[in-house]
């Protein structure tokens, strides 16, 4: 069954009519009062919208609704038509809207004319095979098949085979964009977060739209697993870059029969991909699949380790091809290089596929003047923290960065933005480097300092609170004073609080004159 809202042309249903709920009301009234149906429908619609506005806190009264109906009749008389949908909408806009900022609210309330009544299918009438499979599995696993409140399902996917099967079913429904289940907590293998969790928590709720959408998905197959598999294949064909993501989805949905095909698409994507950030994103997903293969009941994935090694090698070699780029691309490459550095582990069997020596050699090539300062600073941090460079080399590289900053002050902010996330401990433990940076900043005039300040502030936000305190203490000692007490709480006096309240009131009044509310 479909709701009237789904059949509304305003919701991109080209065969529908706008606000079909209004015309449903006209039809119901026509069966009762005949030719007076438009007048009765206008009354009922005005009352509904009036009640909805009241529920939203608007000052709408019954006389306002009566005035809207009367106004719609006068508009209809001027136009020579019965009071139809355009007349009642124009009348409500005039009679029910009290100020300008409520017009958007009324536009949204006008969609209420689409209504949410649900069609009914006779029990003996056949349904789509995909819906039958959905109902069968819901009955098997005791999942809701009626429009009740949302239920919470806690699934122990590692210990219980039954819970693992339910999880696969819910992931299949989610992949098919079916409004039925939402994962609210648990390990998210696609995003690589909360992997330490051992249970999935789902919010499950059946709605009429659930089976309506499954009926539309019949083009993909007669069973949920078949439909999910065919949609997965479609994604692989339409977007080669989605291949690593599709591997995770196939594992979560239990589509192990499709894994060989997905790995083939990943190999094809790998041979064509040339963008460094895209390669690292794919590598991260492959590593997640490799790490979670036991948890996702896919212990044997022949070829995955070889793909990991090939993807890692290709990502490293792309470092040699990086050159001038805009700031957005530089930040994307910086994030990707940080991820690649985290995957280049030499002393772990889990990362045996990573050629760490190749990674180091490629990072050393990033000391090129044509590269953005973010990548240059990040490369220095990687080589220093991994002790590939001696302390003297690190000091020399940072001194060169300071000299470059004298010619281009913006250079220092970008350089530190790349350096600090990995090498912040080196800076905190090197008073002479901190002193050199301070002396450089003192040599700048006010205009240069203000132009550079946003970049420096962004770079130092990468420090943790404890590291910020340590750096503040170091700077305090270098200046011959004491570091500020960053742990002390700010205490406001009564007069200061009164001034703050007065300032807030004045701000609200100023914003109100421009149509901005307190929100």
Short mmCIF file of C-alpha atoms in Angstrom, two decimals, residues 59-445:
data_model
loop_
_atom_site.label_atom_id
_atom_site.label_comp_id
_atom_site.label_asym_id
_atom_site.label_seq_id
_atom_site.Cartn_x
_atom_site.Cartn_y
_atom_site.Cartn_z
CA UNK A 59 -1.47 32.34 17.45
CA UNK A 60 -4.24 31.02 15.20
CA UNK A 61 -7.85 31.04 16.39
CA UNK A 62 -11.16 29.65 15.13
CA UNK A 63 -12.23 33.08 13.77
CA UNK A 64 -9.03 33.10 11.70
CA UNK A 65 -10.01 29.77 10.14
CA UNK A 66 -13.53 31.05 9.47
CA UNK A 67 -12.06 34.15 7.83
CA UNK A 68 -9.82 31.95 5.64
CA UNK A 69 -12.86 30.00 4.39
CA UNK A 70 -14.82 33.20 3.72
CA UNK A 71 -11.86 34.73 1.93
CA UNK A 72 -11.45 31.63 -0.25
CA UNK A 73 -15.08 31.98 -1.34
CA UNK A 74 -14.61 35.64 -2.20
CA UNK A 75 -11.48 34.81 -4.20
CA UNK A 76 -13.36 32.05 -6.00
CA UNK A 77 -16.18 34.47 -6.84
CA UNK A 78 -13.68 36.94 -8.29
CA UNK A 79 -12.08 34.17 -10.34
CA UNK A 80 -15.38 32.64 -11.37
CA UNK A 81 -14.60 29.18 -9.97
CA UNK A 82 -15.58 27.09 -6.94
CA UNK A 83 -13.25 27.57 -3.92
CA UNK A 84 -10.58 25.08 -4.96
CA UNK A 85 -7.06 24.32 -3.83
CA UNK A 86 -5.41 27.57 -5.08
CA UNK A 87 -8.09 29.71 -3.43
CA UNK A 88 -7.91 28.03 -0.02
CA UNK A 89 -4.08 28.19 -0.04
CA UNK A 90 -4.07 31.91 -0.91
CA UNK A 91 -6.75 32.56 1.71
CA UNK A 92 -4.85 30.70 4.45
CA UNK A 93 -1.68 32.58 3.55
CA UNK A 94 -3.56 35.85 4.11
CA UNK A 95 -5.70 34.95 7.12
CA UNK A 96 -3.54 32.54 9.12
CA UNK A 97 0.02 33.85 8.68
CA UNK A 98 0.74 36.50 11.30
CA UNK A 99 4.27 37.56 10.33
CA UNK A 100 6.66 37.14 7.45
CA UNK A 101 8.85 34.43 8.93
CA UNK A 102 5.83 32.10 9.20
CA UNK A 103 5.38 31.94 5.45
CA UNK A 104 7.91 29.14 5.15
CA UNK A 105 6.06 27.33 7.91
CA UNK A 106 2.82 27.60 5.96
CA UNK A 107 4.55 26.36 2.82
CA UNK A 108 5.54 23.29 4.75
CA UNK A 109 2.10 22.96 6.27
CA UNK A 110 0.57 23.16 2.80
CA UNK A 111 2.18 19.78 2.20
CA UNK A 112 -0.22 18.50 4.81
CA UNK A 113 -2.80 18.65 2.03
CA UNK A 114 -1.02 15.62 0.61
CA UNK A 115 -2.30 13.73 3.68
CA UNK A 116 -0.87 10.53 5.08
CA UNK A 117 -3.74 8.11 4.63
CA UNK A 118 -2.58 4.63 3.70
CA UNK A 119 -4.14 2.55 0.98
CA UNK A 120 -5.35 -0.94 1.77
CA UNK A 121 -4.69 -4.11 -0.17
CA UNK A 122 -7.18 -6.98 0.26
CA UNK A 123 -5.75 -9.85 2.26
CA UNK A 124 -6.40 -12.33 -0.53
CA UNK A 125 -4.69 -10.12 -3.09
CA UNK A 126 -1.21 -11.37 -4.10
CA UNK A 127 1.81 -9.30 -3.06
CA UNK A 128 5.24 -8.99 -4.60
CA UNK A 129 7.53 -11.98 -3.97
CA UNK A 130 10.10 -9.66 -2.41
CA UNK A 131 7.49 -8.53 0.13
CA UNK A 132 6.58 -12.17 0.80
CA UNK A 133 10.24 -12.98 1.50
CA UNK A 134 10.47 -9.95 3.81
CA UNK A 135 7.38 -11.04 5.75
CA UNK A 136 8.62 -14.62 5.99
CA UNK A 137 11.98 -13.60 7.44
CA UNK A 138 10.40 -11.11 9.83
CA UNK A 139 8.14 -13.86 11.17
CA UNK A 140 11.11 -16.23 11.42
CA UNK A 141 13.15 -13.76 13.47
CA UNK A 142 10.19 -12.22 15.32
CA UNK A 143 10.64 -8.76 13.81
CA UNK A 144 7.70 -6.30 13.75
CA UNK A 145 5.24 -6.40 10.84
CA UNK A 146 2.71 -3.89 12.14
CA UNK A 147 2.83 -0.09 12.61
CA UNK A 148 3.81 -0.04 16.27
CA UNK A 149 6.34 2.14 18.05
CA UNK A 150 9.99 1.61 17.17
CA UNK A 151 11.52 -1.45 18.81
CA UNK A 152 15.12 -1.75 19.94
CA UNK A 153 16.99 -4.86 18.87
CA UNK A 154 20.31 -5.72 20.51
CA UNK A 155 22.28 -8.21 18.46
CA UNK A 156 25.31 -10.11 19.73
CA UNK A 157 26.77 -10.63 16.28
CA UNK A 158 29.92 -12.42 17.48
CA UNK A 159 28.39 -15.07 19.73
CA UNK A 160 24.97 -15.82 18.27
CA UNK A 161 24.50 -17.20 14.75
CA UNK A 162 20.83 -16.21 14.91
CA UNK A 163 21.70 -12.63 15.80
CA UNK A 164 24.27 -12.58 13.01
CA UNK A 165 21.60 -13.65 10.51
CA UNK A 166 19.24 -10.93 11.78
CA UNK A 167 22.03 -8.39 11.40
CA UNK A 168 22.60 -9.46 7.81
CA UNK A 169 18.88 -9.17 7.09
CA UNK A 170 18.71 -5.66 8.53
CA UNK A 171 21.83 -4.61 6.63
CA UNK A 172 20.24 -5.91 3.42
CA UNK A 173 17.12 -3.85 4.07
CA UNK A 174 19.23 -0.79 4.86
CA UNK A 175 21.27 -1.27 1.69
CA UNK A 176 18.03 -1.41 -0.31
CA UNK A 177 17.08 1.98 1.22
CA UNK A 178 14.07 0.40 2.90
CA UNK A 179 12.60 2.50 5.75
CA UNK A 180 12.57 -0.25 8.37
CA UNK A 181 15.74 -0.47 10.46
CA UNK A 182 18.35 2.07 11.58
CA UNK A 183 21.68 1.14 13.18
CA UNK A 184 21.99 3.40 16.24
CA UNK A 185 25.10 1.85 17.81
CA UNK A 186 27.59 -0.90 17.24
CA UNK A 187 30.70 -1.60 15.16
CA UNK A 188 30.61 0.36 11.92
CA UNK A 189 32.96 -1.46 9.58
CA UNK A 190 32.19 0.90 6.69
CA UNK A 191 33.34 3.99 8.62
CA UNK A 192 35.92 2.18 10.75
CA UNK A 193 34.50 3.47 14.05
CA UNK A 194 33.33 1.76 17.24
CA UNK A 195 34.98 -1.48 16.15
CA UNK A 196 35.56 -2.40 19.79
CA UNK A 197 31.81 -2.84 20.33
CA UNK A 198 30.50 -6.40 20.35
CA UNK A 199 26.79 -5.68 19.90
CA UNK A 200 24.72 -3.91 17.29
CA UNK A 201 21.74 -1.85 18.45
CA UNK A 202 19.00 -1.32 15.87
CA UNK A 203 15.82 0.74 15.93
CA UNK A 204 13.24 -1.29 14.00
CA UNK A 205 9.82 0.02 12.93
CA UNK A 206 7.45 -1.16 10.21
CA UNK A 207 5.60 1.47 8.18
CA UNK A 208 3.43 1.20 5.06
CA UNK A 209 6.32 2.72 3.12
CA UNK A 210 8.43 -0.34 3.99
CA UNK A 211 6.50 -2.74 1.79
CA UNK A 212 5.78 -0.04 -0.81
CA UNK A 213 9.49 0.47 -1.38
CA UNK A 214 10.19 -3.26 -1.41
CA UNK A 215 7.60 -3.57 -4.16
CA UNK A 216 9.55 -1.00 -6.16
CA UNK A 217 12.75 -2.98 -5.56
CA UNK A 218 11.25 -6.04 -7.28
CA UNK A 219 13.32 -5.16 -10.35
CA UNK A 220 16.39 -6.37 -8.44
CA UNK A 221 15.09 -9.77 -7.39
CA UNK A 222 12.40 -11.83 -5.69
CA UNK A 223 14.33 -12.35 -2.43
CA UNK A 224 16.08 -9.85 -0.20
CA UNK A 225 19.53 -11.39 -0.59
CA UNK A 226 19.10 -11.58 -4.36
CA UNK A 227 17.88 -7.98 -4.58
CA UNK A 228 20.76 -6.72 -2.43
CA UNK A 229 23.25 -8.68 -4.54
CA UNK A 230 21.92 -7.26 -7.81
CA UNK A 231 21.89 -3.71 -6.44
CA UNK A 232 25.48 -4.27 -5.30
CA UNK A 233 26.43 -5.38 -8.80
CA UNK A 234 24.74 -2.30 -10.23
CA UNK A 235 26.81 -0.06 -7.97
CA UNK A 236 29.98 -1.82 -9.05
CA UNK A 237 29.13 -1.21 -12.70
CA UNK A 238 28.09 2.42 -12.25
CA UNK A 239 30.87 3.57 -9.91
CA UNK A 240 34.22 1.72 -10.04
CA UNK A 241 35.47 3.74 -7.06
CA UNK A 242 32.73 2.19 -4.92
CA UNK A 243 34.34 -1.26 -5.20
CA UNK A 244 36.19 -1.18 -1.81
CA UNK A 245 33.03 0.10 -0.10
CA UNK A 246 31.01 -2.65 -1.78
CA UNK A 247 33.35 -5.23 -0.26
CA UNK A 248 32.44 -4.03 3.24
CA UNK A 249 28.74 -3.97 2.35
CA UNK A 250 28.87 -7.50 0.93
CA UNK A 251 30.51 -8.78 4.11
CA UNK A 252 27.98 -7.05 6.38
CA UNK A 253 25.06 -8.40 4.33
CA UNK A 254 26.47 -11.93 4.29
CA UNK A 255 26.75 -12.01 0.48
CA UNK A 256 29.85 -14.19 0.50
CA UNK A 257 29.02 -15.67 -2.91
CA UNK A 258 29.70 -12.26 -4.45
CA UNK A 259 33.10 -11.66 -2.83
CA UNK A 260 35.15 -13.00 -5.74
CA UNK A 261 33.31 -10.71 -8.13
CA UNK A 262 33.83 -7.72 -5.83
CA UNK A 263 37.55 -8.46 -5.52
CA UNK A 264 37.78 -8.58 -9.32
CA UNK A 265 36.20 -5.12 -9.54
CA UNK A 266 38.62 -3.85 -6.89
CA UNK A 267 41.55 -5.08 -8.97
CA UNK A 268 40.14 -3.31 -12.04
CA UNK A 269 39.63 -0.11 -10.06
CA UNK A 270 43.16 -0.31 -8.70
CA UNK A 271 44.65 -0.51 -12.19
CA UNK A 272 42.82 2.67 -13.23
CA UNK A 273 42.92 4.86 -10.10
CA UNK A 274 45.51 7.63 -10.10
CA UNK A 275 44.37 9.98 -7.32
CA UNK A 276 46.35 9.62 -4.12
CA UNK A 277 43.49 10.37 -1.64
CA UNK A 278 41.17 7.92 -3.44
CA UNK A 279 43.81 5.18 -3.30
CA UNK A 280 44.30 5.66 0.44
CA UNK A 281 40.53 5.68 1.07
CA UNK A 282 40.28 2.40 -0.80
CA UNK A 283 43.27 1.02 1.11
CA UNK A 284 41.62 1.91 4.42
CA UNK A 285 38.46 0.04 3.43
CA UNK A 286 40.44 -2.99 2.27
CA UNK A 287 42.32 -2.99 5.57
CA UNK A 288 39.05 -2.81 7.49
CA UNK A 289 37.73 -5.78 5.53
CA UNK A 290 40.97 -7.67 6.14
CA UNK A 291 40.94 -6.90 9.88
CA UNK A 292 37.25 -7.75 10.30
CA UNK A 293 37.20 -10.87 8.14
CA UNK A 294 36.84 -13.14 11.16
CA UNK A 295 34.18 -10.97 12.78
CA UNK A 296 32.21 -10.90 9.52
CA UNK A 297 32.50 -14.68 9.02
CA UNK A 298 34.69 -14.39 5.93
CA UNK A 299 37.90 -16.01 7.10
CA UNK A 300 39.03 -17.10 3.65
CA UNK A 301 39.38 -14.16 1.31
CA UNK A 302 41.99 -15.33 -1.19
CA UNK A 303 43.52 -12.46 -3.04
CA UNK A 304 42.66 -9.75 -0.51
CA UNK A 305 46.15 -9.61 0.99
CA UNK A 306 47.65 -9.33 -2.50
CA UNK A 307 45.25 -6.48 -3.28
CA UNK A 308 46.25 -4.75 -0.05
CA UNK A 309 49.92 -4.97 -0.99
CA UNK A 310 49.26 -3.71 -4.53
CA UNK A 311 47.09 -0.83 -3.31
CA UNK A 312 49.66 0.19 -0.69
CA UNK A 313 52.45 0.14 -3.29
CA UNK A 314 50.42 2.17 -5.79
CA UNK A 315 49.51 4.76 -3.14
CA UNK A 316 53.17 5.14 -2.15
CA UNK A 317 54.31 5.56 -5.74
CA UNK A 318 51.71 8.27 -6.33
CA UNK A 319 53.57 10.41 -3.77
CA UNK A 320 56.28 10.91 -6.40
CA UNK A 321 53.74 12.52 -8.71
CA UNK A 322 52.31 15.09 -6.32
CA UNK A 323 52.92 18.71 -7.27
CA UNK A 324 51.26 22.11 -7.03
CA UNK A 325 47.64 21.94 -5.86
CA UNK A 326 44.99 24.14 -4.28
CA UNK A 327 44.44 24.26 -0.52
CA UNK A 328 41.50 21.85 -0.53
CA UNK A 329 43.48 19.23 -2.44
CA UNK A 330 46.48 19.78 -0.14
CA UNK A 331 44.37 19.11 2.95
CA UNK A 332 42.94 15.97 1.34
CA UNK A 333 46.44 14.71 0.51
CA UNK A 334 47.61 15.56 4.03
CA UNK A 335 44.80 13.50 5.54
CA UNK A 336 45.57 10.63 3.17
CA UNK A 337 49.30 10.73 3.95
CA UNK A 338 48.53 10.59 7.67
CA UNK A 339 46.34 7.53 7.12
CA UNK A 340 49.00 5.88 4.97
CA UNK A 341 51.59 6.52 7.67
CA UNK A 342 49.35 4.77 10.19
CA UNK A 343 49.09 1.72 7.92
CA UNK A 344 52.85 1.48 7.31
CA UNK A 345 53.68 -0.71 10.30
CA UNK A 346 56.87 -2.78 10.15
CA UNK A 347 56.59 -4.88 13.32
CA UNK A 348 53.07 -6.26 13.00
CA UNK A 349 51.94 -9.44 11.28
CA UNK A 350 48.62 -7.76 10.59
CA UNK A 351 50.44 -5.25 8.36
CA UNK A 352 52.80 -7.71 6.67
CA UNK A 353 51.47 -6.59 3.29
CA UNK A 354 52.85 -3.05 3.79
CA UNK A 355 56.26 -2.31 2.23
CA UNK A 356 57.53 0.15 4.84
CA UNK A 357 60.87 0.71 3.10
CA UNK A 358 59.06 1.80 -0.07
CA UNK A 359 56.90 4.15 1.99
CA UNK A 360 59.96 5.79 3.59
CA UNK A 361 61.69 6.25 0.23
CA UNK A 362 58.59 7.87 -1.26
CA UNK A 363 58.09 10.18 1.74
CA UNK A 364 61.67 11.42 1.38
CA UNK A 365 60.79 12.70 -2.10
CA UNK A 366 58.23 15.10 -0.60
CA UNK A 367 60.95 17.62 0.29
CA UNK A 368 60.30 19.48 -2.94
CA UNK A 369 59.67 23.21 -3.24
CA UNK A 370 56.76 22.60 -5.61
CA UNK A 371 54.72 20.89 -2.90
CA UNK A 372 52.37 22.69 -0.48
CA UNK A 373 53.93 23.44 2.93
CA UNK A 374 51.43 21.12 4.64
CA UNK A 375 52.91 18.07 2.91
CA UNK A 376 56.49 19.22 3.43
CA UNK A 377 55.91 19.63 7.16
CA UNK A 378 54.12 16.29 7.40
CA UNK A 379 56.96 14.50 5.59
CA UNK A 380 59.53 15.95 8.01
CA UNK A 381 57.42 14.81 10.96
CA UNK A 382 57.09 11.26 9.59
CA UNK A 383 60.81 10.89 8.90
CA UNK A 384 61.72 12.34 12.29
CA UNK A 385 59.27 10.34 14.42
CA UNK A 386 60.28 7.13 12.65
CA UNK A 387 63.92 8.07 13.42
CA UNK A 388 64.85 7.85 9.76
CA UNK A 389 66.31 11.32 10.19
CA UNK A 390 68.73 12.29 12.91
CA UNK A 391 67.84 15.19 15.16
CA UNK A 392 70.22 17.44 13.25
CA UNK A 393 68.37 16.79 9.97
CA UNK A 394 65.04 17.58 11.57
CA UNK A 395 66.44 20.78 13.05
CA UNK A 396 67.87 21.80 9.67
CA UNK A 397 64.54 21.16 7.91
CA UNK A 398 62.64 23.24 10.45
CA UNK A 399 65.19 26.04 10.21
CA UNK A 400 64.71 26.06 6.43
CA UNK A 401 60.96 26.29 6.98
CA UNK A 402 61.49 29.31 9.23
CA UNK A 403 63.65 30.96 6.58
CA UNK A 404 60.95 30.33 3.98
CA UNK A 405 58.39 31.82 6.35
CA UNK A 406 60.37 35.07 6.40
CA UNK A 407 59.62 35.43 2.68
CA UNK A 408 56.08 34.07 2.85
CA UNK A 409 54.49 34.30 6.33
CA UNK A 410 51.56 32.05 5.34
CA UNK A 411 54.09 29.27 4.77
CA UNK A 412 54.66 28.72 8.51
CA UNK A 413 50.99 28.09 9.33
CA UNK A 414 50.67 25.49 6.57
CA UNK A 415 53.97 23.85 7.48
CA UNK A 416 53.04 23.49 11.15
CA UNK A 417 49.56 22.26 10.19
CA UNK A 418 51.24 19.30 8.52
CA UNK A 419 54.01 18.86 11.10
CA UNK A 420 52.17 19.05 14.42
CA UNK A 421 49.68 16.14 14.15
CA UNK A 422 52.59 13.68 13.92
CA UNK A 423 55.63 15.56 15.25
CA UNK A 424 54.16 17.71 18.02
CA UNK A 425 56.24 15.94 20.69
CA UNK A 426 59.42 16.91 18.84
CA UNK A 427 58.48 20.57 18.95
CA UNK A 428 57.57 20.54 22.65
CA UNK A 429 60.88 18.86 23.50
CA UNK A 430 62.97 21.37 21.49
CA UNK A 431 63.10 24.75 23.29
CA UNK A 432 65.48 26.22 20.71
CA UNK A 433 63.01 25.52 17.88
CA UNK A 434 60.18 27.10 19.83
CA UNK A 435 62.42 30.08 20.55
CA UNK A 436 63.30 30.39 16.84
CA UNK A 437 59.62 30.39 15.88
CA UNK A 438 58.94 33.02 18.54
CA UNK A 439 61.76 35.25 17.31
CA UNK A 440 60.45 34.98 13.75
CA UNK A 441 56.97 36.00 14.82
CA UNK A 442 58.37 38.94 16.82
CA UNK A 443 60.10 40.21 13.68
CA UNK A 444 56.79 40.44 11.80
CA UNK A 445 54.92 43.71 11.69
#
